[in-house]
Coordinates of C-alpha atoms in Angstrom, one line a residue:
M1 CA -90.6 152.0 130.1
K2 CA -87.1 153.5 130.3
V3 CA -86.1 151.3 127.3
R4 CA -89.0 152.6 125.3
Q5 CA -88.2 156.2 126.1
Q6 CA -84.6 155.7 125.2
L7 CA -85.6 154.1 121.9
N8 CA -87.9 157.0 121.1
V9 CA -85.1 159.5 121.9
G10 CA -82.7 157.5 119.8
V11 CA -85.1 157.4 116.8
L12 CA -85.8 161.1 117.2
G13 CA -82.0 161.8 117.2
V14 CA -81.5 159.8 114.0
C15 CA -84.4 161.6 112.3
L16 CA -82.9 165.0 113.2
L17 CA -79.5 163.9 111.9
L18 CA -81.1 162.8 108.6
V19 CA -83.1 166.1 108.2
L20 CA -79.9 168.1 108.9
A21 CA -77.9 166.0 106.4
L22 CA -80.6 166.4 103.7
S23 CA -80.8 170.1 104.4
N24 CA -77.0 170.4 103.8
V25 CA -77.3 168.4 100.5
S26 CA -80.1 170.6 99.3
A27 CA -78.2 173.7 100.2
Q28 CA -75.1 172.4 98.4
S29 CA -77.2 171.5 95.3
A30 CA -78.8 174.9 95.3
T31 CA -75.3 176.5 95.5
L32 CA -74.0 174.3 92.7
Q33 CA -76.8 175.1 90.2
P34 CA -75.6 177.6 87.6
T35 CA -77.4 180.8 87.0
V36 CA -78.5 181.1 83.4
T37 CA -78.4 184.7 82.1
L38 CA -79.8 185.4 78.7
P39 CA -77.8 187.9 76.6
D40 CA -78.9 191.5 76.5
F41 CA -79.1 192.7 72.8
S42 CA -79.9 196.3 73.6
Q43 CA -76.4 197.7 73.1
L44 CA -75.8 195.7 69.9
A45 CA -79.1 197.0 68.5
E46 CA -78.3 200.6 69.5
E47 CA -74.8 200.4 68.0
N48 CA -75.7 198.7 64.8
S49 CA -79.0 200.2 63.8
P50 CA -77.3 203.3 62.2
V51 CA -75.5 201.1 59.6
V52 CA -78.7 199.4 58.5
V53 CA -80.7 200.9 55.6
N54 CA -84.2 200.4 54.2
I55 CA -84.4 199.8 50.5
S56 CA -87.4 200.4 48.3
T57 CA -87.4 199.7 44.6
L58 CA -89.6 200.9 41.8
K59 CA -90.3 199.1 38.6
K60 CA -92.1 201.0 35.9
I61 CA -94.5 198.9 33.8
K62 CA -95.4 200.3 30.4
Q63 CA -99.1 199.9 29.7
P64 CA -100.5 198.8 26.4
T65 CA -100.9 201.4 23.6
I66 CA -104.5 202.3 22.8
P67 CA -105.1 202.4 19.0
P68 CA -106.2 205.9 17.9
Q69 CA -109.7 204.8 16.9
F70 CA -110.4 203.6 20.4
R71 CA -109.1 206.6 22.4
G72 CA -111.7 208.3 24.5
M73 CA -113.9 205.2 24.8
P74 CA -115.8 204.6 28.0
E75 CA -113.9 202.9 30.9
E76 CA -116.0 199.7 30.6
M77 CA -115.1 199.2 26.9
L78 CA -111.4 199.8 27.5
R79 CA -111.3 197.4 30.4
Y80 CA -113.2 194.8 28.3
F81 CA -111.0 195.1 25.2
F82 CA -107.6 196.1 26.5
G83 CA -107.7 195.4 30.2
I84 CA -106.8 199.0 31.1
P85 CA -108.8 201.6 33.0
N86 CA -110.1 204.5 30.8
G87 CA -109.2 207.0 28.1
D88 CA -109.2 210.1 30.3
G89 CA -105.8 209.3 31.9
Q90 CA -104.0 208.6 28.6
S91 CA -100.9 210.4 27.4
P92 CA -101.3 212.3 24.1
H93 CA -99.9 209.2 22.3
G94 CA -102.5 206.9 23.6
Q95 CA -100.3 205.2 26.2
M96 CA -101.6 204.7 29.7
P97 CA -99.5 206.2 32.6
R98 CA -96.6 204.0 33.6
E99 CA -97.5 202.1 36.7
Q100 CA -94.9 201.9 39.5
V101 CA -94.6 198.7 41.5
S102 CA -92.5 198.9 44.7
S103 CA -90.8 196.3 46.8
L104 CA -89.0 196.5 50.2
G105 CA -85.8 195.2 51.5
S106 CA -82.8 195.9 53.8
G107 CA -79.1 196.5 53.4
F108 CA -76.1 197.7 55.4
I109 CA -73.3 200.2 54.8
I110 CA -69.8 198.9 54.2
S111 CA -67.9 202.2 53.5
E112 CA -68.1 205.8 54.6
D113 CA -68.6 207.0 51.1
G114 CA -71.8 205.1 50.5
Y115 CA -71.3 201.5 49.3
I116 CA -74.1 199.2 50.5
I117 CA -74.6 195.4 50.4
T118 CA -78.0 193.9 49.9
N119 CA -79.6 190.9 48.1
H120 CA -79.7 190.6 44.3
H121 CA -83.4 189.7 44.5
V122 CA -84.2 192.9 46.3
V123 CA -83.0 195.1 43.4
A124 CA -83.4 192.8 40.4
D125 CA -85.1 194.5 37.4
A126 CA -85.7 197.7 39.4
D127 CA -85.8 201.0 37.5
D128 CA -85.2 203.1 40.6
V129 CA -83.7 202.2 44.0
I130 CA -84.3 204.4 47.0
V131 CA -82.2 204.0 50.2
K132 CA -83.5 205.4 53.5
L133 CA -80.9 205.9 56.2
N134 CA -81.3 205.6 60.0
N135 CA -81.7 209.5 60.2
R136 CA -84.6 209.3 57.7
R137 CA -82.7 210.8 54.8
E138 CA -83.7 209.3 51.5
L139 CA -81.2 209.0 48.7
K140 CA -81.3 207.5 45.2
A141 CA -78.9 204.6 44.8
K142 CA -77.0 203.3 41.9
V143 CA -76.7 199.5 41.4
V144 CA -73.0 199.0 40.9
G145 CA -73.4 195.3 40.2
S146 CA -75.6 192.4 41.0
D147 CA -74.8 188.7 41.1
E148 CA -77.7 186.3 40.9
R149 CA -75.7 183.1 41.8
S150 CA -74.7 184.4 45.2
D151 CA -77.8 186.7 45.6
I152 CA -75.6 189.6 46.4
A153 CA -75.9 193.2 45.0
L154 CA -73.7 196.2 45.6
L155 CA -75.3 199.7 45.7
K156 CA -73.7 203.2 45.9
I157 CA -75.3 206.4 47.3
E158 CA -73.7 209.8 47.1
A159 CA -72.9 210.6 50.8
E160 CA -70.0 211.0 53.1
D161 CA -69.0 210.2 56.7
L162 CA -71.5 207.4 57.0
P163 CA -71.5 204.9 59.8
V164 CA -69.9 201.7 58.7
A165 CA -70.8 198.1 59.7
K166 CA -68.1 196.1 61.5
I167 CA -67.3 193.2 59.2
G168 CA -66.5 189.9 60.9
S169 CA -65.9 186.4 59.5
S170 CA -68.4 183.6 59.1
E171 CA -65.5 181.1 59.5
T172 CA -65.6 181.8 63.2
L173 CA -69.2 180.9 63.7
K174 CA -70.2 177.8 65.7
V175 CA -73.5 176.0 65.9
G176 CA -75.4 177.1 69.0
Q177 CA -74.0 180.7 69.1
W178 CA -76.3 183.6 69.5
V179 CA -76.9 185.9 66.5
M180 CA -79.1 189.0 65.8
A181 CA -80.7 190.4 62.8
I182 CA -81.9 194.0 62.0
G183 CA -84.2 194.7 59.1
E184 CA -87.5 195.8 57.8
P185 CA -89.9 192.9 57.9
F186 CA -93.3 193.7 56.3
G187 CA -92.1 197.4 56.1
L188 CA -91.6 197.7 59.9
D189 CA -88.2 199.5 59.9
Y190 CA -85.3 198.7 62.2
T191 CA -86.9 195.6 63.7
V192 CA -84.5 193.5 65.8
T193 CA -84.8 189.8 66.1
H194 CA -82.4 187.1 67.6
G195 CA -81.8 183.4 67.7
I196 CA -79.0 180.9 67.4
V197 CA -77.0 179.3 64.6
S198 CA -78.7 176.1 63.8
A199 CA -76.3 174.7 61.1
L200 CA -73.4 175.8 58.9
G201 CA -72.6 175.1 55.3
R202 CA -76.2 174.3 54.5
A203 CA -76.7 173.6 50.8
L204 CA -80.0 174.6 49.1
P205 CA -81.2 173.1 45.8
D206 CA -81.1 176.2 43.7
D207 CA -78.0 177.8 45.3
T208 CA -75.1 175.5 44.8
Y209 CA -72.5 178.2 45.1
V210 CA -73.5 179.4 48.6
P211 CA -73.0 177.3 51.8
F212 CA -75.7 179.0 53.8
I213 CA -75.8 179.8 57.5
Q214 CA -79.0 178.3 58.9
T215 CA -80.5 180.0 62.0
D216 CA -83.8 180.2 63.9
V217 CA -83.8 184.0 63.9
P218 CA -87.2 185.2 62.9
I219 CA -86.8 186.5 59.3
N220 CA -89.7 187.7 57.2
P221 CA -90.2 189.5 53.9
G222 CA -88.4 192.8 54.1
N223 CA -85.5 191.4 56.1
S224 CA -83.7 190.4 52.9
G225 CA -80.3 192.0 52.5
G226 CA -80.1 193.0 56.2
P227 CA -77.1 192.0 58.4
L228 CA -76.8 188.9 60.6
L229 CA -74.6 189.9 63.6
N230 CA -72.7 188.0 66.2
M231 CA -72.4 189.0 69.9
K232 CA -69.4 191.2 69.1
G233 CA -71.5 193.3 66.8
E234 CA -69.8 192.0 63.7
V235 CA -71.7 191.2 60.5
V236 CA -71.3 187.5 59.8
G237 CA -74.0 187.0 57.2
V238 CA -76.5 188.6 54.9
N239 CA -80.1 187.5 55.5
A240 CA -81.4 186.0 52.3
Q241 CA -84.1 183.3 52.5
I242 CA -86.6 181.6 54.7
Y243 CA -88.3 178.3 54.5
S244 CA -92.0 178.7 55.0
R245 CA -95.3 177.4 53.7
S246 CA -97.2 180.4 55.1
G247 CA -94.9 183.2 54.0
G248 CA -93.9 184.0 57.5
S249 CA -91.0 182.8 59.7
V250 CA -91.1 179.3 61.1
G251 CA -87.6 179.2 62.5
L252 CA -85.8 178.2 59.3
S253 CA -83.8 181.2 58.1
F254 CA -80.8 181.2 55.8
S255 CA -78.0 183.8 55.5
I256 CA -75.2 184.2 53.0
P257 CA -71.7 184.0 54.8
I258 CA -70.2 187.5 55.0
D259 CA -66.9 186.2 53.6
I260 CA -68.6 185.2 50.3
A261 CA -70.7 188.5 50.3
M262 CA -67.6 190.7 50.7
D263 CA -65.7 188.8 48.0
V264 CA -68.6 189.2 45.6
A265 CA -69.0 192.9 46.5
E266 CA -65.3 193.5 45.9
Q267 CA -65.5 191.9 42.5
L268 CA -68.6 193.8 41.6
K269 CA -66.9 197.1 42.6
E270 CA -63.7 196.4 40.6
K271 CA -65.1 194.6 37.5
G272 CA -68.9 194.9 37.6
R273 CA -69.2 191.1 37.5
V274 CA -68.1 188.0 39.4
V275 CA -65.5 185.6 38.0
R276 CA -65.9 182.0 39.3
G277 CA -63.9 178.9 38.7
F278 CA -65.5 176.2 36.7
L279 CA -64.4 172.5 36.9
G280 CA -67.0 171.0 34.6
V281 CA -68.1 167.9 36.4
G282 CA -71.4 166.3 37.4
V283 CA -71.3 165.0 41.0
Q284 CA -73.5 163.1 43.4
E285 CA -73.6 162.3 47.1
V286 CA -71.7 159.2 48.3
S287 CA -74.4 157.1 50.1
G288 CA -73.7 154.5 52.8
D289 CA -74.2 151.7 50.3
L290 CA -71.9 153.4 47.7
A291 CA -69.2 153.9 50.3
K292 CA -69.2 150.2 51.0
S293 CA -69.0 149.4 47.3
F294 CA -66.0 151.7 47.0
N295 CA -64.5 150.0 50.1
M296 CA -64.6 153.3 52.0
E297 CA -64.6 153.5 55.8
R298 CA -67.5 156.0 55.7
P299 CA -69.4 158.1 53.2
M300 CA -67.5 161.2 52.1
G301 CA -66.5 163.2 49.1
A302 CA -68.2 164.1 45.8
L303 CA -68.6 161.2 43.4
V304 CA -68.0 162.3 39.8
T305 CA -70.7 161.1 37.4
S306 CA -69.6 162.9 34.3
T307 CA -67.0 165.3 33.0
G308 CA -67.7 168.0 30.3
K309 CA -66.1 167.9 27.0
N310 CA -62.9 170.1 27.0
S311 CA -63.6 171.0 30.6
A312 CA -60.9 171.7 33.2
A313 CA -61.8 168.3 34.9
A314 CA -61.3 166.3 31.7
E315 CA -58.0 168.0 30.9
A316 CA -56.8 167.3 34.4
G317 CA -57.6 163.6 34.0
I318 CA -60.6 163.4 36.4
E319 CA -62.8 160.5 35.4
P320 CA -66.4 159.4 36.1
G321 CA -66.2 157.2 39.2
D322 CA -63.5 159.3 40.9
I323 CA -64.4 160.5 44.3
I324 CA -63.1 164.0 45.0
V325 CA -62.1 164.2 48.7
E326 CA -60.0 167.3 48.7
F327 CA -59.8 170.4 46.5
D328 CA -57.0 173.0 46.8
G329 CA -56.3 171.8 50.3
K330 CA -60.0 172.0 51.4
T331 CA -61.7 168.8 52.6
I332 CA -64.8 167.8 50.5
D333 CA -67.0 165.9 52.9
R334 CA -70.2 166.1 50.9
S335 CA -70.9 166.7 47.2
A336 CA -72.5 170.0 48.2
D337 CA -69.1 171.2 49.5
L338 CA -67.5 171.1 46.0
P339 CA -69.3 173.9 44.0
P340 CA -68.7 176.8 46.5
V341 CA -65.0 175.8 46.9
V342 CA -64.5 175.5 43.1
G343 CA -66.4 178.8 42.5
A344 CA -64.2 180.7 45.0
S345 CA -61.0 179.3 43.6
P346 CA -58.7 181.2 41.1
V347 CA -58.9 180.4 37.4
N348 CA -56.0 179.4 35.2
K349 CA -53.8 178.6 38.2
P350 CA -52.6 175.0 39.0
L351 CA -54.6 173.6 41.9
K352 CA -54.3 170.2 43.6
V353 CA -57.3 167.8 43.6
K354 CA -57.2 164.6 45.6
V355 CA -59.4 161.8 44.4
L356 CA -60.1 158.2 45.4
R357 CA -59.8 156.0 42.3
N358 CA -60.1 152.2 42.5
G359 CA -59.4 152.1 46.2
H360 CA -56.3 154.3 45.9
Y361 CA -55.8 158.0 46.5
K362 CA -54.4 160.0 43.6
V363 CA -53.5 163.7 43.4
L364 CA -54.2 165.5 40.1
T365 CA -53.4 169.1 39.0
V366 CA -56.2 171.1 37.5
K367 CA -56.4 174.6 36.0
L368 CA -60.0 175.9 36.4
K369 CA -61.7 177.7 33.6
S370 CA -63.9 180.8 34.1
L371 CA -67.5 180.2 34.6
D372 CA -68.9 182.1 31.6
E373 CA -72.6 182.7 32.3
T374 CA -73.6 182.9 28.7
Q375 CA -71.6 179.9 27.5
L376 CA -72.7 177.8 30.5
A377 CA -76.4 178.7 29.8
M378 CA -75.9 177.6 26.2
D379 CA -74.2 174.4 27.2
E380 CA -76.9 173.5 29.7
A381 CA -79.6 174.3 27.1
E382 CA -77.9 172.1 24.5
M383 CA -77.5 169.3 27.0
Q384 CA -81.0 169.1 28.4
S385 CA -84.5 168.2 27.3
K386 CA -87.2 170.0 29.2
T387 CA -89.9 167.8 27.5
L388 CA -88.2 164.6 28.8
G389 CA -87.0 166.2 32.0
V390 CA -83.4 165.1 31.9
V391 CA -79.9 166.5 31.6
L392 CA -77.9 164.5 29.0
E393 CA -74.3 163.7 28.5
E394 CA -72.1 162.1 25.9
V395 CA -71.1 158.4 26.5
P396 CA -67.4 157.6 26.0
S397 CA -66.8 155.4 23.0
K398 CA -64.9 152.9 25.3
T399 CA -68.1 152.5 27.4
L400 CA -70.3 152.0 24.3
S401 CA -67.8 149.4 22.9
K402 CA -67.7 147.5 26.2
L403 CA -71.5 147.3 26.2
N404 CA -71.6 146.4 22.4
L405 CA -73.6 149.5 21.7
P406 CA -73.2 151.3 18.3
F407 CA -74.5 154.5 19.9
G408 CA -76.3 155.9 22.9
V409 CA -76.8 159.0 25.0
G410 CA -76.2 159.2 28.7
V411 CA -78.5 160.5 31.4
A412 CA -76.7 162.7 33.9
E413 CA -79.8 164.0 35.8
V414 CA -83.5 163.2 36.0
K415 CA -85.9 165.9 37.2
K416 CA -88.4 164.9 39.8
D417 CA -91.9 164.3 38.5
S418 CA -90.8 164.6 34.9
A419 CA -91.8 162.3 32.1
A420 CA -88.5 160.5 32.4
H421 CA -88.9 160.1 36.2
K422 CA -92.4 158.7 35.8
A423 CA -91.1 156.3 33.2
G424 CA -88.5 154.9 35.5
I425 CA -85.4 156.4 33.8
L426 CA -82.5 156.9 36.2
P427 CA -79.2 158.8 36.2
G428 CA -76.6 156.6 34.6
D429 CA -78.9 155.0 32.1
I430 CA -78.0 155.1 28.5
L431 CA -80.8 155.9 26.0
V432 CA -80.5 153.9 22.9
T433 CA -83.7 154.3 21.0
V434 CA -86.8 156.4 21.6
N435 CA -90.0 155.3 19.7
F436 CA -87.7 152.9 17.8
K437 CA -85.5 155.8 16.5
P438 CA -81.8 155.6 17.2
A439 CA -80.3 158.2 19.7
K440 CA -76.9 158.6 17.9
S441 CA -76.1 161.9 19.5
I442 CA -77.6 164.4 22.0
A443 CA -78.8 166.6 19.1
D444 CA -80.5 163.5 17.4
L445 CA -82.2 162.6 20.7
L446 CA -83.5 166.1 21.3
D447 CA -85.0 166.2 17.8
I448 CA -86.6 162.7 18.3
I449 CA -88.1 163.8 21.6
E450 CA -89.5 167.0 20.2
A451 CA -91.0 165.2 17.2
A452 CA -92.4 162.2 19.2
P453 CA -96.2 162.0 19.8
K454 CA -97.3 163.6 23.1
G455 CA -99.9 162.3 25.5
R456 CA -99.5 158.6 24.7
S457 CA -97.1 155.9 25.6
I458 CA -94.0 155.3 23.4
P459 CA -91.2 152.7 23.9
V460 CA -87.8 153.8 25.1
R461 CA -84.9 151.3 25.0
I462 CA -82.3 151.9 27.7
V463 CA -79.2 150.1 28.9
R464 CA -78.7 150.0 32.7
G465 CA -75.6 148.3 33.8
N466 CA -75.4 145.2 31.6
R467 CA -79.1 145.0 31.0
S468 CA -81.1 146.3 28.1
V469 CA -84.8 147.0 28.8
F470 CA -87.7 148.9 27.3
L471 CA -89.7 151.4 29.3
P472 CA -93.0 153.1 28.5
L473 CA -92.6 156.8 28.2
V474 CA -95.5 159.4 28.1
L475 CA -94.4 162.9 27.0
N476 CA -96.4 165.9 28.1

């Protein structure tokens, strides 16, 4: 009996010790767990709201002129014949009143005397721009300059002693950091939203000159042109785009880095336009398989697919097949890294370009030319066939000779879902004949394409690598 009692006491003692030990462990665990405190954005919002402005634009649309013999006709007749309301509201000259279409956006003040940054698409084609300040004053703004490629516009209002945004640097941003936006989504002025930086240097298909900041900050129509701020209250970006199938925010927002925006604004202020460097190359991404074929340790750089005639690249000795891994001291990790670096580089000054050629690194010196918008548009128009859906390029005579071809036109790009894409034509192919007519030059090929029958299959002879094949092409 005593033994059993002793055993019971012993077991009870052990249990008590275990309970105490576990209690200590739990207490220590509770002590060690960090306290998570979410940031308070109230002070940032209060301090920075005064530098944000609401922007409304008016575009006047001239209505059709009503012929004299039809003036004064009933509303139903005018609507039927001319698509306009009635004759009673006409001007004496038979023109309907000019309709005004408005749009909304945001912006922020960068100088005490009234310079304001916003998006190009907010003020594009506007006849009048009205800026509303935080104190509800409304002022007419002048568009000093607007740059479509960066989607940045610079406005000027006549005012003094305005509150000014604190400008930071997008170079200091890190993925995962908190950011805040102030804007006018759907016309709701001074709306504050927040989120984190999701990615940096994001390339979008139609904006090759801007390495966007991607965030999950809720951005909606009306936020365009407003500031993206870090936790110090510094502007680090200009809110520009969202990715959405519904028209509202789905957590994919894109902002223009403030370093780019300020550089563009400064050029617009000084010159009224933006001067960009132009290298004159076509590039593509280096895939894993391509990296192996080039004996590279990993995919990196921008693979040159073509060089423009008399371009800076051609004059520097850059060749198709070169992989640009460094430009003016800046690492080119992906093909999308190259355009913004080149665009921001000075023209007519010697710059170093590091390329990988035949397994060996080579440093070349290039002098960039200015990206002349008009000339570039002409060159692109001359080099592409919208009917076929390709961008064309000249084929070097050495290449034609090596392939025993008397002539041929190169394919630099193929648009998705185009006639060429559906026919199986790929970038790098050489078009030799279309509908049995020789493609002796780009001009010849464009003429052949435009004259070719539409809506039915025609044969196209291409050379791909060392193989010559025919493909069926249906032009729309």
